[in-house]
Coordinates of C-alpha atoms in Angstrom, one line a residue:
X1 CA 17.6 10.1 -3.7
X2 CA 16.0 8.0 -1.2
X3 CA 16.0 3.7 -2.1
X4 CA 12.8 2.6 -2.7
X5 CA 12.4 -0.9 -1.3
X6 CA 9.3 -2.4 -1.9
X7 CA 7.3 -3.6 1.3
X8 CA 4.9 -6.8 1.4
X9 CA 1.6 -6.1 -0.2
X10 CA -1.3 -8.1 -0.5
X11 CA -3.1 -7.8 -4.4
X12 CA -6.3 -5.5 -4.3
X13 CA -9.3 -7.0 -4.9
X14 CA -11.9 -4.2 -6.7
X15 CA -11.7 -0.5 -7.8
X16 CA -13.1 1.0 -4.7
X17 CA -10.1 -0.7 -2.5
X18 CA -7.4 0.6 -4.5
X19 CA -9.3 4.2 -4.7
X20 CA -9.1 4.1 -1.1
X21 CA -5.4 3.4 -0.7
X22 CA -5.0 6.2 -3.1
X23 CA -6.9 8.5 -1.0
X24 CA -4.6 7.0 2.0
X25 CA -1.6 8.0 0.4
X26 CA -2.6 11.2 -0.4
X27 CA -3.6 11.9 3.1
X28 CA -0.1 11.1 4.4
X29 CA 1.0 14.8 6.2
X30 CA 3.5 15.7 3.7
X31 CA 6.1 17.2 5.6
X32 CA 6.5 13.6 7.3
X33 CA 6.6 12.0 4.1
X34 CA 9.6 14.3 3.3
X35 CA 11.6 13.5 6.4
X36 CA 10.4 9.8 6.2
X37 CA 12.1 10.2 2.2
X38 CA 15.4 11.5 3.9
X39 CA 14.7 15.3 3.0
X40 CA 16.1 17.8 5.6
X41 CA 13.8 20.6 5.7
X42 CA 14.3 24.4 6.6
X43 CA 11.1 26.4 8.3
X44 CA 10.2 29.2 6.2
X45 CA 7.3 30.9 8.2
X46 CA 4.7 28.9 8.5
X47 CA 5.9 26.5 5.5
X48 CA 9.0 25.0 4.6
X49 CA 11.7 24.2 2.1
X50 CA 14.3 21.3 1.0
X51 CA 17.4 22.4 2.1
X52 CA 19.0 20.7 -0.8
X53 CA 17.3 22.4 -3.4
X54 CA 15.5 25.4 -1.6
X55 CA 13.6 26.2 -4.7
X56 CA 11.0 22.8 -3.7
X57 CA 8.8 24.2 -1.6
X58 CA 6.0 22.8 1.0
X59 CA 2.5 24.4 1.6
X60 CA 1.2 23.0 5.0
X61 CA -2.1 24.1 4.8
X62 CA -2.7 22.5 1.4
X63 CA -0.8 19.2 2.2
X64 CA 1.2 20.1 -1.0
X65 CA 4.7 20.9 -2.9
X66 CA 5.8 22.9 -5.7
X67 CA 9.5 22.5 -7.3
X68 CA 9.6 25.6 -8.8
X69 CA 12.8 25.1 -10.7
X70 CA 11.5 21.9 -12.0
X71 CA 8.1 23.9 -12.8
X72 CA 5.9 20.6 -11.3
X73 CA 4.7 20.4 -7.7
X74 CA 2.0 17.4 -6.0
X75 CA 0.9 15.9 -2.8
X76 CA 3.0 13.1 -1.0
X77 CA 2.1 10.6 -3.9
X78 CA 4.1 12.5 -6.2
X79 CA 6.7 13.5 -3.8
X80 CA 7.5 10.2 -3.3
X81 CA 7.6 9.5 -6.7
X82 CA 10.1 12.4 -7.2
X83 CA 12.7 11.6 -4.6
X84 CA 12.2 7.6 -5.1
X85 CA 12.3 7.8 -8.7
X86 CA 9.8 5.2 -8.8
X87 CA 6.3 4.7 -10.1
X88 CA 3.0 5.6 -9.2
X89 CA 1.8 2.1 -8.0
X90 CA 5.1 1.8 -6.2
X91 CA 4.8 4.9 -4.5
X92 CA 1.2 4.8 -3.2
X93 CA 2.1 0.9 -1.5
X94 CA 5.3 3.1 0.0
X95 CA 2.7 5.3 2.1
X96 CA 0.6 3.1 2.6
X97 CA 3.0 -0.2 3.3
X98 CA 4.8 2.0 5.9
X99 CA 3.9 3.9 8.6
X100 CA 4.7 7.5 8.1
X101 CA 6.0 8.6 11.9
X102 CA 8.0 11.3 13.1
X103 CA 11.3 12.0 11.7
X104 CA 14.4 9.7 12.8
X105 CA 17.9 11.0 11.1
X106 CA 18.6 7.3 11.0
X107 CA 16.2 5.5 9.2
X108 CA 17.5 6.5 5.8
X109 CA 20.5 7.5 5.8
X110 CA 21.7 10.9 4.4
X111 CA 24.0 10.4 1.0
X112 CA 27.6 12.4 1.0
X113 CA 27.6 14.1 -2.9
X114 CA 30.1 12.9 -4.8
X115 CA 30.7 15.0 -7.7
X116 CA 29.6 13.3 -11.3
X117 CA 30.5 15.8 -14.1
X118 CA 33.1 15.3 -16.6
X119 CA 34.5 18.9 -17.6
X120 CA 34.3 20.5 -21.2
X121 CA 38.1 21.4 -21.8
X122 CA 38.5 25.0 -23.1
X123 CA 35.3 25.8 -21.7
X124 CA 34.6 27.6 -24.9
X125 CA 30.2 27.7 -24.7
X126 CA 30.6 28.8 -21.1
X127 CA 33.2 31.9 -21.8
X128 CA 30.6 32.6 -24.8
X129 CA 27.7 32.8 -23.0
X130 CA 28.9 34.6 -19.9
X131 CA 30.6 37.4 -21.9
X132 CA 27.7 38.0 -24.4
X133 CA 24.7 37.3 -22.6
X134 CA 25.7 37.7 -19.1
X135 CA 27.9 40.7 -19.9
X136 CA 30.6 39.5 -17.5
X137 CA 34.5 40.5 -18.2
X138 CA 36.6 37.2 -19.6
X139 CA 38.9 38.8 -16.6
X140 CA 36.4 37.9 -14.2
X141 CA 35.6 34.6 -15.6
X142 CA 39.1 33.4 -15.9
X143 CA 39.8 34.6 -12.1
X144 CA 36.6 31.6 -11.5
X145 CA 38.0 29.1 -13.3
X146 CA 41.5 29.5 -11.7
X147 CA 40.3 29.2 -8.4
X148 CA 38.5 26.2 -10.0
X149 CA 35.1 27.2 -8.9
X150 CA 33.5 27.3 -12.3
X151 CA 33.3 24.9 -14.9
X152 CA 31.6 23.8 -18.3
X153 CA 30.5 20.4 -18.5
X154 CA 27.3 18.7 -20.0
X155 CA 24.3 17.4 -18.2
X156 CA 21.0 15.6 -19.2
X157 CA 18.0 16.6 -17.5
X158 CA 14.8 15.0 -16.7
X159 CA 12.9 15.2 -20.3
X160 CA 16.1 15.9 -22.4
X161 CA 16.9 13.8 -25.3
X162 CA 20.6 14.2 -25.0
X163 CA 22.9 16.2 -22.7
X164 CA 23.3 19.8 -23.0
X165 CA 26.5 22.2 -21.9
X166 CA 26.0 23.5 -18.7
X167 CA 27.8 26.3 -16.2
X168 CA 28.7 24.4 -13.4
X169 CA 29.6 26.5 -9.9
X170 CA 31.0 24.4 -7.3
X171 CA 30.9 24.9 -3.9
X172 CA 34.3 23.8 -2.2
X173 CA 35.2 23.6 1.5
X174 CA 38.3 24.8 3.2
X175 CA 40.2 21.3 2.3
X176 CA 39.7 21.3 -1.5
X177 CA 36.4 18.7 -1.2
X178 CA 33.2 19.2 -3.5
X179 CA 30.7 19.4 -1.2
X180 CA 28.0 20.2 -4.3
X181 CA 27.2 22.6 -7.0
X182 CA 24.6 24.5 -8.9
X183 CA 24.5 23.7 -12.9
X184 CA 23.0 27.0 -15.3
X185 CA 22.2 25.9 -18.6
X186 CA 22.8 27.5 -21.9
X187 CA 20.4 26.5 -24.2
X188 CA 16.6 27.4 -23.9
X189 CA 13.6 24.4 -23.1
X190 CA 10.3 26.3 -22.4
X191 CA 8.7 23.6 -22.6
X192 CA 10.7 22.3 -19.5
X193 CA 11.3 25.0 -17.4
X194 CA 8.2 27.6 -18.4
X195 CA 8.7 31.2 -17.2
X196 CA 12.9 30.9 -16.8
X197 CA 13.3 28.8 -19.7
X198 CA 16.7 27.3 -18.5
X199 CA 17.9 24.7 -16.5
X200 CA 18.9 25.8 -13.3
X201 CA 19.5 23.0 -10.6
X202 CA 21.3 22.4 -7.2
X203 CA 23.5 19.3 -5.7
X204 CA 25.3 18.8 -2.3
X205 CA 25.0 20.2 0.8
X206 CA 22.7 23.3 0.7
X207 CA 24.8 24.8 3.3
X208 CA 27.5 25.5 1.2
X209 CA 27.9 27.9 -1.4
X210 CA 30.4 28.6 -4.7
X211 CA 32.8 30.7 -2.3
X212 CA 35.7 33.1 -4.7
X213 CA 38.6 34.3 -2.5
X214 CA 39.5 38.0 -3.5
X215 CA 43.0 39.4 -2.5
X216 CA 44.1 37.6 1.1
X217 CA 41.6 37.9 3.3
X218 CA 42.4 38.1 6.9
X219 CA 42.6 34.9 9.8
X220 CA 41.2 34.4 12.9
X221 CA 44.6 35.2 13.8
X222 CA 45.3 38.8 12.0
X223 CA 41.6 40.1 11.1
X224 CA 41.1 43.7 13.0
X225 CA 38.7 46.5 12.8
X226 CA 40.4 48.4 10.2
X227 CA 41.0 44.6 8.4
X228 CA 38.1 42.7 9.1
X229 CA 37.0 39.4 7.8
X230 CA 35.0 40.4 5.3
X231 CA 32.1 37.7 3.5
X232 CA 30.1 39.0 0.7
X233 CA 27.1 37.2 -0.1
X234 CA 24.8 36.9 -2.9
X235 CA 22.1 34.9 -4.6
X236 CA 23.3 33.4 -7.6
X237 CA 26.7 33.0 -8.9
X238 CA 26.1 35.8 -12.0
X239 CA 25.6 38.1 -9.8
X240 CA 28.8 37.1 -8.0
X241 CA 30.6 38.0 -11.2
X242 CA 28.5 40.7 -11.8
X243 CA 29.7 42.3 -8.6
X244 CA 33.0 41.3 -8.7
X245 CA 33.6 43.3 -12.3
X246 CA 31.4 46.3 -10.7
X247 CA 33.6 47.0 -7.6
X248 CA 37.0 44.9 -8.4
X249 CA 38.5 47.9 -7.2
X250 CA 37.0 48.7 -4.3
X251 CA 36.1 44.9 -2.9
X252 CA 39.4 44.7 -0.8
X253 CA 40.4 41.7 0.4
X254 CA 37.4 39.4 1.4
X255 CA 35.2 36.0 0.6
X256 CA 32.7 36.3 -2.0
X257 CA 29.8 33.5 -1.9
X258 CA 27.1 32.5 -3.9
X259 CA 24.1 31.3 -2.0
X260 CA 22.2 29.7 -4.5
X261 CA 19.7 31.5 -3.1
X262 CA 19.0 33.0 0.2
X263 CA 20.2 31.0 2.6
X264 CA 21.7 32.5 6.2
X265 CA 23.4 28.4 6.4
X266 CA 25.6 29.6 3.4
X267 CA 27.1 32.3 5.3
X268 CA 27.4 30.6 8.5
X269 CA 29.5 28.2 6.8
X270 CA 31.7 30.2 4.8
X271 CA 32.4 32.2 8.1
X272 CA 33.4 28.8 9.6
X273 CA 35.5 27.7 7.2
X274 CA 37.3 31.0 6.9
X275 CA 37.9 31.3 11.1
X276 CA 39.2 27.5 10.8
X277 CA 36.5 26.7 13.3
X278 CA 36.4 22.9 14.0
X279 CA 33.2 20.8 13.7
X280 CA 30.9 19.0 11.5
X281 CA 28.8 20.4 8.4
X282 CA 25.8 21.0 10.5
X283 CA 27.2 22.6 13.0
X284 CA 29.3 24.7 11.2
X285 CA 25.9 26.1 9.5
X286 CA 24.9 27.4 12.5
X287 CA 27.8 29.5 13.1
X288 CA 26.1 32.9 13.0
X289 CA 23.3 31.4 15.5
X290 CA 26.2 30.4 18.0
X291 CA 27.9 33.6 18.0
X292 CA 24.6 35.6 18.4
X293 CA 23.4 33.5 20.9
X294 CA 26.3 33.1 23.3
X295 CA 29.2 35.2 22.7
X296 CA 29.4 38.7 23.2
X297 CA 29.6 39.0 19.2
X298 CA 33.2 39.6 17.1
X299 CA 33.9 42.9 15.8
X300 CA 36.3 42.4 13.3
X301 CA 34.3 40.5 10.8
X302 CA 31.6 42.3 8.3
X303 CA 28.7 40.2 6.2
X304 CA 27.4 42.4 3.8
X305 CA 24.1 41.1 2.2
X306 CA 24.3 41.8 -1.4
X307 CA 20.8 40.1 -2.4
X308 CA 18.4 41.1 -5.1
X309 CA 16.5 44.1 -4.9
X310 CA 12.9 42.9 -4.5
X311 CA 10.6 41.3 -1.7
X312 CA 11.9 38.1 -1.2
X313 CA 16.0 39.8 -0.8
X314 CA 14.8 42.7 1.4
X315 CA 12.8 40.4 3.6
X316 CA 15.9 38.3 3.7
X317 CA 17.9 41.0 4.9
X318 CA 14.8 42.5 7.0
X319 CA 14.7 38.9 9.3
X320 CA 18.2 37.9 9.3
X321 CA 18.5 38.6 13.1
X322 CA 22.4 39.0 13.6
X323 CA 23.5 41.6 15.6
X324 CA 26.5 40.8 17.4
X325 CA 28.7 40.7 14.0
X326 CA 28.6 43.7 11.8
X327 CA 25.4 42.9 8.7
X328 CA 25.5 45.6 6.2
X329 CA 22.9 45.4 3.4
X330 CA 23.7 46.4 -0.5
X331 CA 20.9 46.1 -2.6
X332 CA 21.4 47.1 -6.6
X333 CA 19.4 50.1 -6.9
X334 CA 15.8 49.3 -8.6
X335 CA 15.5 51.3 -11.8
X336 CA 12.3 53.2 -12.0
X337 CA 9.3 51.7 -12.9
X338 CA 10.3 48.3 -12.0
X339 CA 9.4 46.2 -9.2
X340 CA 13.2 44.4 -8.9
X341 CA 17.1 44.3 -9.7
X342 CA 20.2 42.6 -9.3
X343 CA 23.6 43.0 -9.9
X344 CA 23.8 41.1 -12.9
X345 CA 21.1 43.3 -14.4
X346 CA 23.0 46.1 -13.6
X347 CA 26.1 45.2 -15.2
X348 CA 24.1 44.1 -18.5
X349 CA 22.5 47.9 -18.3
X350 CA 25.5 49.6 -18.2
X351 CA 27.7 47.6 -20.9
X352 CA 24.6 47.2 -23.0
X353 CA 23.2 50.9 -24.9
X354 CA 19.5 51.4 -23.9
X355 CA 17.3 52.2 -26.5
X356 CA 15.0 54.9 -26.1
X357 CA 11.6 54.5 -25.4
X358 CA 10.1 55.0 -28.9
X359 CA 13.0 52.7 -30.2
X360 CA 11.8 50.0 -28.2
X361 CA 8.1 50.0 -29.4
X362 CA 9.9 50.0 -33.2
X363 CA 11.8 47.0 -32.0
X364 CA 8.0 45.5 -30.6
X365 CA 6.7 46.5 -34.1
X366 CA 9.4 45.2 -36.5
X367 CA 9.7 41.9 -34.0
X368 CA 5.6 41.6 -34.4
X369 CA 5.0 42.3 -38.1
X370 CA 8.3 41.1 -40.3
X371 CA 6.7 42.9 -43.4
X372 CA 7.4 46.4 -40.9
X373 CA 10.6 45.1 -41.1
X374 CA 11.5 45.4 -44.6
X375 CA 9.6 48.8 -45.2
X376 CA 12.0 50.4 -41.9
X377 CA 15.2 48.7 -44.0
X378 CA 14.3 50.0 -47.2
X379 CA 13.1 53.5 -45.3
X380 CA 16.8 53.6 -44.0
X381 CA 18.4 52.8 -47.3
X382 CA 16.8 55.6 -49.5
X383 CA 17.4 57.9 -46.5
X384 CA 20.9 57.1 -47.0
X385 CA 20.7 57.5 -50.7

């Protein structure tokens, strides 16, 4: 988070002054408030992102932003207010006590993460939740928390009374370092996060990801055609597991990576790390750029994009413009009648028995109306009689 430091003000003398400064404020372009907060943005079309936590979003055209994992968005007054952690008041004579200008790297100064968490020994809520809601094998989630890339710890949110468990994934570079993480919670808060219900919430450098090493992957120094240096991809660290318990036996040897969303950077990174390429964090995360840009490409390594099954993923895959290193897309099929799938939904479908059709709308019925309930118990018990 940015620090606030409060500038020299002068005290407002009616109603229709300080209405005005508000109306200042809230005039401030907002994707210069952002870089004048510190934020590094990504261009997403026309609009743009925090590459921190790509689910904040900015809409140029109405001068506004939208957190969607947070589920609150605002104009620049509010922004401010978020990354400042400071008050209304103290926001508004921020916009309007500075000068918003164009961008400067320097001017606040970009904090390294350092990570915070104290870890749950055991790990007994996480193995719980993984296995019985997520479906995942305790094979699979052991093989994470070996390579000590998944975690349970506890974590108090915005609007939390006390701390709840969380999933922790943590995304580690090539020397061992945190470089961030993404926390999943366990427990439901509707009331927090409408429409997901659970906390979900990134940390770090957005250009790295939760990276899992299957079998020994190839070097810069042995990788060939028929071994390449293979980096799978994916949007959230279930489906990583997912995946991983789908095709265990047919993976090979290669670099799995959780994006924590959609985000080419991730890849470009891992694919640094994994060639031993020298250089710093942003340069690194345009990797992919480099090589299509001024290299003649490298055969022996293979990306294969294995993003959600729905608009967002397949435009992901449609625009992400690499063509001199083998890109392979594979999307979980969709299953009919819905608009969207991933792999974690896949695995859930075939460990869990699907009910049939007119089983379901009993399930609706008995779930609507306890007293049908009872009546389809006691139905089934004199049946047996």
């Amino acid at each position: 988070m940015a620090n606030y430091v409060r500038p020299q003000t002068r005290q407002l003398s009616s109603h229709s002054e300080r209405k005005k400064l508000r109306e200042d404020a809230n005039n401030k372009n907002i994707i210069e408030v952002a870089q004048q907060l510190g934020m590094t943005l990504e261009r997403i079309g026309k609009d743009y992102q925090w590459k921190d936590h790509d689910s904040l979003k900015f809409d140029t055209r109405k001068n506004y932003f939208y957190w969607n994992a947070q589920g609150f968005g605002g104009g620049p007054i509010k922004l401010a207010q978020t990354i400042m952690e400071c008050s209304y008041g103290e926001a508004v004579r921020f916009l309007t006590g500075n000068e918003i200008s164009k961008f400067d790297k320097n001017l606040i100064p970009k904090k390294e993460f350092k990570y915070f968490l104290s870890e749950t020994p055991y790990a007994t809520e996480l193995k719980a939740f993984t296995s019985q809601k997520r479906q995942i094998s305790n094979e699979t989630i052991d093989f994470l928390i070996n390579q000590g890339v998944l975690a349970q710890s506890k974590y108090k949110d915005r609007g939390q009374e006390q701390p709840d468990p969380v999933i922790v994934f943590k995304n580690i570079d090539s020397n061992g370092e945190i470089k961030g993480m993404a926390l999943q919670g366990m427990i439901d808060h509707p009331d927090l996060y409408p429409g997901r219900d659970k906390l979900k919430k990134t940390f770090g450098n957005g250009s790295y990801g939760c990276v899992v090493k299957v079998g020994n992957p190839p070097t810069n120094k042995t990788m060939t055609l028929e071994h390449p240096l293979k980096i799978i991809a994916f949007e959230a660290g279930f489906d990583m597991m997912a995946y991983l318990d789908l095709f265990k036996e047919k993976i090979g040897d290669a670099y799995l990576v959780a994006m924590h969303g959609r985000k080419k950077s991730v890849i470009s990174t891992t694919l640094a790390n994994a060639l031993n390429v020298p250089g710093t964090d942003e340069g690194k995360a345009t990797m992919l750029d480099v090589i299509e840009n001024s290299t003649n490409g490298i055969d022996a390594v293979k990306i294969i994009l294995a993003v959600d099954n729905d608009e967002a993923g397949r435009k992901f895959v449609e625009d992400f413009g690499i063509t001199k290193v083998s890109v392979i897309p594979h999307l979980p099929k969709v299953t009919p009648g819905e608009k969207k799938s991933d792999w974690n939904e896949i695995l859930q479908r075939i460990k869990t028995p699907q009910k049939s059709p007119f089983e379901e709308r009993l399930k609706k019925a008995a779930e609507a109306r306890p007293d049908f309930a009872v009546r389809l118990r006691q139905a089934a018990a004199t049946k047996q009689k």
